Coordinates of N, CA and C in Angstrom, one line a residue:
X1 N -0.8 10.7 27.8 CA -1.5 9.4 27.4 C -0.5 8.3 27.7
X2 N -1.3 7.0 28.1 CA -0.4 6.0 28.7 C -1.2 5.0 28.0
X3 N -0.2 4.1 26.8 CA -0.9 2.9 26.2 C -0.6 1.7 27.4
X4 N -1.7 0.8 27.6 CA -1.6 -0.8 28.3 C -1.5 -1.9 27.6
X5 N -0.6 -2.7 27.6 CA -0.7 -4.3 26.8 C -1.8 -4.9 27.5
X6 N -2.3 -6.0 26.7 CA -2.8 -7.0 27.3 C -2.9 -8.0 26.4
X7 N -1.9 -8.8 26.9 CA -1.8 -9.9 26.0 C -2.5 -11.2 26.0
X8 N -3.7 -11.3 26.7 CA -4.3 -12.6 26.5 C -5.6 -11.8 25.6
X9 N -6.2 -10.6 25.4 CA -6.8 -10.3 24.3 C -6.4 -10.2 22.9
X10 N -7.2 -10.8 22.1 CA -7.1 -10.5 20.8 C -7.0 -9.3 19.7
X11 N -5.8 -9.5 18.3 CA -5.8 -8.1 18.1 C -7.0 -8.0 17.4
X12 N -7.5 -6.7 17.1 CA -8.5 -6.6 16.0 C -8.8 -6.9 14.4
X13 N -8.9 -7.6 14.4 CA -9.0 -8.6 12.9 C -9.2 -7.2 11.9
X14 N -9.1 -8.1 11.0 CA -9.0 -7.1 9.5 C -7.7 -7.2 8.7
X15 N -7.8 -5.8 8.0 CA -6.7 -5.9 6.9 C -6.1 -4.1 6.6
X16 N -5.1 -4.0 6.9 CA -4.9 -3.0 6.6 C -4.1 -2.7 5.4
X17 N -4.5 -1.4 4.8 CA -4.8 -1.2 3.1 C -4.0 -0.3 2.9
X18 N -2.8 0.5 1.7 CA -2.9 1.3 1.7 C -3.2 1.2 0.2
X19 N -4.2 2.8 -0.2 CA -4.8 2.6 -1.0 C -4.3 3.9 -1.7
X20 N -3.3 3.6 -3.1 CA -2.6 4.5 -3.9 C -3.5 5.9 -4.3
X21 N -4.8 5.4 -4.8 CA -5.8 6.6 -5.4 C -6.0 7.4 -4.6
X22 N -6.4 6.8 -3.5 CA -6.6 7.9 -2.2 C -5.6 8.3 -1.5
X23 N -4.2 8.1 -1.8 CA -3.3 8.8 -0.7 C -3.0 8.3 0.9
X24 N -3.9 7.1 0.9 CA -4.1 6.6 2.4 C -3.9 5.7 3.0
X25 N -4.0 5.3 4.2 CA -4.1 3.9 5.0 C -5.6 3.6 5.4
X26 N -5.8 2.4 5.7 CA -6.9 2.4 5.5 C -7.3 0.9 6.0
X27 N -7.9 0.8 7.2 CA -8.1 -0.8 7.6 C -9.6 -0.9 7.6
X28 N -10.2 -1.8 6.8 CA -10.8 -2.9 6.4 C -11.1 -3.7 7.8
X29 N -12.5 -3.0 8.3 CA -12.8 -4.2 9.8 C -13.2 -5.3 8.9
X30 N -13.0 -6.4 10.0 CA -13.6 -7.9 9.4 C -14.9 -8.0 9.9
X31 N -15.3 -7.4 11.3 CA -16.7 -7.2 11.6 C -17.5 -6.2 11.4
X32 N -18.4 -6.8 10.8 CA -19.9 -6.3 10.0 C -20.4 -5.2 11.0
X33 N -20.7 -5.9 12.4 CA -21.1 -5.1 13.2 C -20.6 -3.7 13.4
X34 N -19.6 -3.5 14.1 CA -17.9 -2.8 14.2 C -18.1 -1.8 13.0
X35 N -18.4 -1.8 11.5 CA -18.9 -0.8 10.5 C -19.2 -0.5 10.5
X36 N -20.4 -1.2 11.3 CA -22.1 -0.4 11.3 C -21.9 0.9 12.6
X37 N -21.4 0.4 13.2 CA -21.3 1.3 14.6 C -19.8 2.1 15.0
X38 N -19.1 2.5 13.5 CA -17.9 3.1 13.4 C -17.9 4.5 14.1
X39 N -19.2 5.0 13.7 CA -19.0 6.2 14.2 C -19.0 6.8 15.5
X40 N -19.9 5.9 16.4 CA -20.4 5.9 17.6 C -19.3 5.6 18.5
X41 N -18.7 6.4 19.7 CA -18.1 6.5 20.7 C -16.9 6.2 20.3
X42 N -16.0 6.7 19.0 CA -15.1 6.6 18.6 C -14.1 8.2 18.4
X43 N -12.9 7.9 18.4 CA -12.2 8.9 18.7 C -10.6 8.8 17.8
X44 N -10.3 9.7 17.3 CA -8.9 9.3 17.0 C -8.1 10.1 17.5
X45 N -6.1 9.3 17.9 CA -5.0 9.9 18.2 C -4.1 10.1 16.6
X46 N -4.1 11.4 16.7 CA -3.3 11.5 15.4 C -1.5 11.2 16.1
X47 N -0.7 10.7 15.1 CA 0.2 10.1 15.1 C 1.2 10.8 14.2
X48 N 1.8 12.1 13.9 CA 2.0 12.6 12.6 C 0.5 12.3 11.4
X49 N 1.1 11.6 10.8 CA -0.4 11.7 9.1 C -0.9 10.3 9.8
X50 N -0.8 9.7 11.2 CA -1.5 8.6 10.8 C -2.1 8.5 12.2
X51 N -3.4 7.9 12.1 CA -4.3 8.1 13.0 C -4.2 7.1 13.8
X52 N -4.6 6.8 15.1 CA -5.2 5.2 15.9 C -6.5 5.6 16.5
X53 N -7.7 5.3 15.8 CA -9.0 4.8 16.1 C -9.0 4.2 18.0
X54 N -9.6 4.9 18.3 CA -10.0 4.4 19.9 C -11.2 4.2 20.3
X55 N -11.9 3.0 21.0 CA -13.6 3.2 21.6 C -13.1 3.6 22.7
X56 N -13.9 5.0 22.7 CA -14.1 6.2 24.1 C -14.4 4.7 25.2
X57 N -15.2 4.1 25.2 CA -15.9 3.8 26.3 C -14.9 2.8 27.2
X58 N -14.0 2.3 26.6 CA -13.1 1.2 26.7 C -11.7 1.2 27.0
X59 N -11.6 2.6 26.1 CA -9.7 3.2 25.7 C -9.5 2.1 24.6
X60 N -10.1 1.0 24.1 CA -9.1 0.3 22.9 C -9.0 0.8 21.7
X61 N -7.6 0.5 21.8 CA -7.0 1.1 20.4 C -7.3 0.4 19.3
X62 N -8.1 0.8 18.6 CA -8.8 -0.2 17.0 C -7.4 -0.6 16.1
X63 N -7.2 0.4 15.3 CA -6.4 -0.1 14.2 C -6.0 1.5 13.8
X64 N -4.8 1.8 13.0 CA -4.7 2.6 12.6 C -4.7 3.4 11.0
X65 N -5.4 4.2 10.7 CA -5.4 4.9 9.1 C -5.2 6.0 9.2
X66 N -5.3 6.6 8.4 CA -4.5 8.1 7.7 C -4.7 8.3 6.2
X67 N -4.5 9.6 6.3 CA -4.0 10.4 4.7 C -2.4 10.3 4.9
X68 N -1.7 9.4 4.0 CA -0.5 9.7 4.3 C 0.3 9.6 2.6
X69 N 0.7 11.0 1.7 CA 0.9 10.5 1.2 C 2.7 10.2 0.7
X70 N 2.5 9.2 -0.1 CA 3.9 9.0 -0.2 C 5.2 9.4 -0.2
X71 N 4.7 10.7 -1.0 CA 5.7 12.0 -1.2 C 6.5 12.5 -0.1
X72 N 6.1 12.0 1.8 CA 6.4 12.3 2.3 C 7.4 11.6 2.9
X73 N 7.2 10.3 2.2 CA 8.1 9.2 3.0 C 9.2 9.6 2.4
X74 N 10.2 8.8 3.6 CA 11.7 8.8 3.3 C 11.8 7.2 3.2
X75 N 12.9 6.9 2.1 CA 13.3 5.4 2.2 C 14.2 5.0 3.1
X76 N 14.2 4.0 3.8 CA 15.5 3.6 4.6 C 14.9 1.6 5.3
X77 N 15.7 1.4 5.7 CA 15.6 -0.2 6.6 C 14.8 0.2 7.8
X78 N 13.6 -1.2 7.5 CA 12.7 -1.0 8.6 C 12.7 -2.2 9.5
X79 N 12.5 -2.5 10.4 CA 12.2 -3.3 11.2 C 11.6 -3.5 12.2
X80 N 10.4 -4.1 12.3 CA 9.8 -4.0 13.4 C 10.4 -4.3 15.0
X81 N 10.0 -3.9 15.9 CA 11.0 -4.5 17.2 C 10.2 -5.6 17.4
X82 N 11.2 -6.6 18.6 CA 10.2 -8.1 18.8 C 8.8 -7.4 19.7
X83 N 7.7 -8.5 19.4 CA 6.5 -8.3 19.5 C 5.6 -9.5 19.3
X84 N 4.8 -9.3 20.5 CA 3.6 -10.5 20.6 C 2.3 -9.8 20.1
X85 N 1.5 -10.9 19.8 CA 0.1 -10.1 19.4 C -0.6 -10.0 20.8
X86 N -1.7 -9.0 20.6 CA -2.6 -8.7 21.5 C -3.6 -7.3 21.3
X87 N -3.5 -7.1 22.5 CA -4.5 -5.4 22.8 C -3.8 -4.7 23.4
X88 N -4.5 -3.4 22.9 CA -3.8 -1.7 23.8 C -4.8 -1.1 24.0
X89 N -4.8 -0.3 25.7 CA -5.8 0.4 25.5 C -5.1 1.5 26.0
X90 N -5.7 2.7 26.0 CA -5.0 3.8 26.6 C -5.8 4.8 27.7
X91 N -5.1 5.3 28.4 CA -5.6 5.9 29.6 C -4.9 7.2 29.6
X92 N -5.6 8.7 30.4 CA -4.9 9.7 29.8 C -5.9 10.5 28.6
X93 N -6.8 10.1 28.1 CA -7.1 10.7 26.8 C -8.4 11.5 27.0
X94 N -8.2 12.6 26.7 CA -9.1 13.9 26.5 C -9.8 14.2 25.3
X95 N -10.8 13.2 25.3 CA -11.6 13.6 23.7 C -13.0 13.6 23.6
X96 N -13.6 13.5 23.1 CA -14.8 13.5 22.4 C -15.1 12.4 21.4
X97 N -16.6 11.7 21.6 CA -16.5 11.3 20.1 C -16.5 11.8 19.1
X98 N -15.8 11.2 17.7 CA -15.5 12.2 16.4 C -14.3 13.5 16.6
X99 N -13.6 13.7 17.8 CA -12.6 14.6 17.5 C -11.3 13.9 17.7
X100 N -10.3 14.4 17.2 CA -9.1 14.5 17.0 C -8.0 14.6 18.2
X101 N -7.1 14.0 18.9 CA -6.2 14.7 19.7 C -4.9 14.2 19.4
X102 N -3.9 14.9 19.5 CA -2.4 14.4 18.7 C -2.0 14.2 20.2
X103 N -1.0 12.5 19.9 CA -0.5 11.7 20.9 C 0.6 12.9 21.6
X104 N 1.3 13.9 20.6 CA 2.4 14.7 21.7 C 2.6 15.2 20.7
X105 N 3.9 16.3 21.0 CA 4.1 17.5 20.7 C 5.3 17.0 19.4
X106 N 5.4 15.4 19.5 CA 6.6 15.9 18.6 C 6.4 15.4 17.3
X107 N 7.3 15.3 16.2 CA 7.4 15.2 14.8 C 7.2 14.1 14.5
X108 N 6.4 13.6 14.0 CA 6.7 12.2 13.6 C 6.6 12.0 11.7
X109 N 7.8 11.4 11.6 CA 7.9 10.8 10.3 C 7.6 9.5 9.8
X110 N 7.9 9.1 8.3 CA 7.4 7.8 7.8 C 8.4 7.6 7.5
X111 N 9.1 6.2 7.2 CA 10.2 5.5 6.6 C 9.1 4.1 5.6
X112 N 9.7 3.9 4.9 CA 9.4 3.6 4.1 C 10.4 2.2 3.6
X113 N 10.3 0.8 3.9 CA 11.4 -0.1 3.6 C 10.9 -1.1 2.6
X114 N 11.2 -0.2 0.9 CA 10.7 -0.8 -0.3 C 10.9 -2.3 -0.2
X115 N 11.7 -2.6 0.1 CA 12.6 -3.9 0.4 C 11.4 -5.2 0.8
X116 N 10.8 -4.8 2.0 CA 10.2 -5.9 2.9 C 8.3 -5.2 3.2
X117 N 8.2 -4.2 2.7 CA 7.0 -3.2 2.4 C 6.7 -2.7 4.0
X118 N 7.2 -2.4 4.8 CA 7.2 -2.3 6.2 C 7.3 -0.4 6.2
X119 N 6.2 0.2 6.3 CA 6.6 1.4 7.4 C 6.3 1.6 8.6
X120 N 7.6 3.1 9.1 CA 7.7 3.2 10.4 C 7.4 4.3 10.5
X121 N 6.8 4.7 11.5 CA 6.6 6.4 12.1 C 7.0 6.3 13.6
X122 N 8.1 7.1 13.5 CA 8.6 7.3 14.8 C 9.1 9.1 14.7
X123 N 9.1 9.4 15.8 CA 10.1 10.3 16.5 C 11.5 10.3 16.6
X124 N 11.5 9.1 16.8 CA 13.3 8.9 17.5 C 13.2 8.6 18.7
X125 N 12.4 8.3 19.5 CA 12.2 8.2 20.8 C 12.2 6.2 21.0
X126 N 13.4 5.9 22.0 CA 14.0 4.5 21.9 C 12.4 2.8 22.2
X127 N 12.1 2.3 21.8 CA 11.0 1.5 21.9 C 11.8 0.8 23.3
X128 N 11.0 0.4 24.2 CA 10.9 -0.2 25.5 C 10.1 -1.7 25.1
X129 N 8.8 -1.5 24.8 CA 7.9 -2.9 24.3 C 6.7 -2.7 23.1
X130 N 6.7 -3.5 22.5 CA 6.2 -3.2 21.6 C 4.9 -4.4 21.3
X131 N 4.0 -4.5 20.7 CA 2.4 -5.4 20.8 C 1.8 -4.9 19.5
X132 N 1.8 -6.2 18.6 CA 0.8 -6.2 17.5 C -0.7 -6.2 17.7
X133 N -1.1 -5.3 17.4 CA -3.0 -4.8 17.8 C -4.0 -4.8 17.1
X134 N -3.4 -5.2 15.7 CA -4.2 -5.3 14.7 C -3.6 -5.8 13.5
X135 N -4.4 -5.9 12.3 CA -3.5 -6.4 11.5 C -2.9 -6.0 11.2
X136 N -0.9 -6.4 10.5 CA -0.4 -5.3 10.1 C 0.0 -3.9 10.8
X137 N -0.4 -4.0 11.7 CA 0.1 -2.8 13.1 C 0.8 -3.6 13.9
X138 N 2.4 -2.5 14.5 CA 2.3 -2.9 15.7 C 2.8 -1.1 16.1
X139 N 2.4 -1.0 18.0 CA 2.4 -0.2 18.0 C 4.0 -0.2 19.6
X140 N 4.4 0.5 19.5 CA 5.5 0.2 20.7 C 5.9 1.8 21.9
X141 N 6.0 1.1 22.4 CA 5.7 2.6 23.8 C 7.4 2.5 24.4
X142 N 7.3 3.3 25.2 CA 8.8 4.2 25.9 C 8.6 3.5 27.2
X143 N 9.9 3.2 28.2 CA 9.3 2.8 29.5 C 8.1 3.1 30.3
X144 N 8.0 4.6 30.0 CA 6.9 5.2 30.5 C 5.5 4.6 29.8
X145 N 5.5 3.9 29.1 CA 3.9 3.7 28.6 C 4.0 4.7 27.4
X146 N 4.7 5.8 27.4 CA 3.6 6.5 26.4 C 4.4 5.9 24.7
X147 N 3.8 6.5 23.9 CA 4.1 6.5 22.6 C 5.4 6.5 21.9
X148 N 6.0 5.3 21.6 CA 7.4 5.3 20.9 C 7.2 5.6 19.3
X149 N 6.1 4.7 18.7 CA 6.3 4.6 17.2 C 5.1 3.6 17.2
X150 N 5.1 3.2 15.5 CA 4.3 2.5 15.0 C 5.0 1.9 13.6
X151 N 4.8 0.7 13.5 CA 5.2 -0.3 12.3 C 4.2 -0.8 11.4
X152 N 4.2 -0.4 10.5 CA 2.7 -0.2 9.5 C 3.4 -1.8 8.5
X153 N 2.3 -2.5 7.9 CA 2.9 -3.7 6.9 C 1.4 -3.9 6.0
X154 N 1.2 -2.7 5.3 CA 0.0 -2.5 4.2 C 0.1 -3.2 3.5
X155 N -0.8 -3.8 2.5 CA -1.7 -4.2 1.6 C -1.0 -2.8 0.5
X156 N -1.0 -3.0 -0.4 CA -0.5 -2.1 -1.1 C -1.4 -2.7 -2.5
X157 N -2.6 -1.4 -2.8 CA -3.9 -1.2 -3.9 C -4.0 -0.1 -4.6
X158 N -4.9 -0.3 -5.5 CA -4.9 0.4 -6.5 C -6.4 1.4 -6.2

């Protein structure tokens, strides 16, 4: 899988949630429409526990949620890398609507930075460039395009 910037498109509006009772993340589209038609030609990349929403027809990357829960995070200093807003789409992707495919083979964890409310799921694998794609997301790739990490900045509910 190979994510693309494109920075004169807009990221996808909303709000991303994590929501204590349910264990999760959780973005809140702003369009009405976009709800109504969630299910249709949509696909997720799981990410470790956290997913990125894709329209099959397009490759764009929506926004990202998950079951992720706390218990699993580790505390430590988070920091997003520098980053413009925009869009990602991805090319590469073998799915179906409604199934599941994991971005790669490797581990990914959460960090957790009580401090500034910022989590990170990475691998370990060094960020090259990185693009805000939604609210509260940003997602950053390896020279190669593919998948470095993701910088989560939730809404934190009850």
């Amino acid at each position: 899988m190979i994510f693309h910037f494109d920075r004169q498109q807009a990221p996808t509006p909303g709000k991303l949630l994590y929501i204590e009772d349910e264990l999760s993340l959780f973005f809140e589209e702003s369009d009405p429409l976009a709800q109504v038609q969630s299910g249709r030609d949509r696909t997720e990349i799981s990410v470790g526990p956290v997913d990125l929403t894709v329209h099959l027809p397009t490759g764009k990357v929506l926004f990202a949620s998950g079951y992720a829960p706390r218990e699993g995070w580790r505390p430590g200093t988070v920091t997003p890398p520098p980053h413009q807003a925009g869009a990602v789409a991805v090319t590469g992707l073998d799915a179906l609507p409604g199934m599941a495919v994991r971005v790669d083979a490797r581990r990914y964890g959460i960090t957790l930075d009580g401090r500034t409310g910022w989590l990170q799921v990475t691998a370990g694998v060094p960020t090259h460039e990185a693009l805000a794609f939604a609210e509260g997301t940003v997602i950053g790739v390896d020279a190669d395009g593919g998948l470095s990490g993701l910088w989560l900045k939730p809404e934190f509910a009850d």
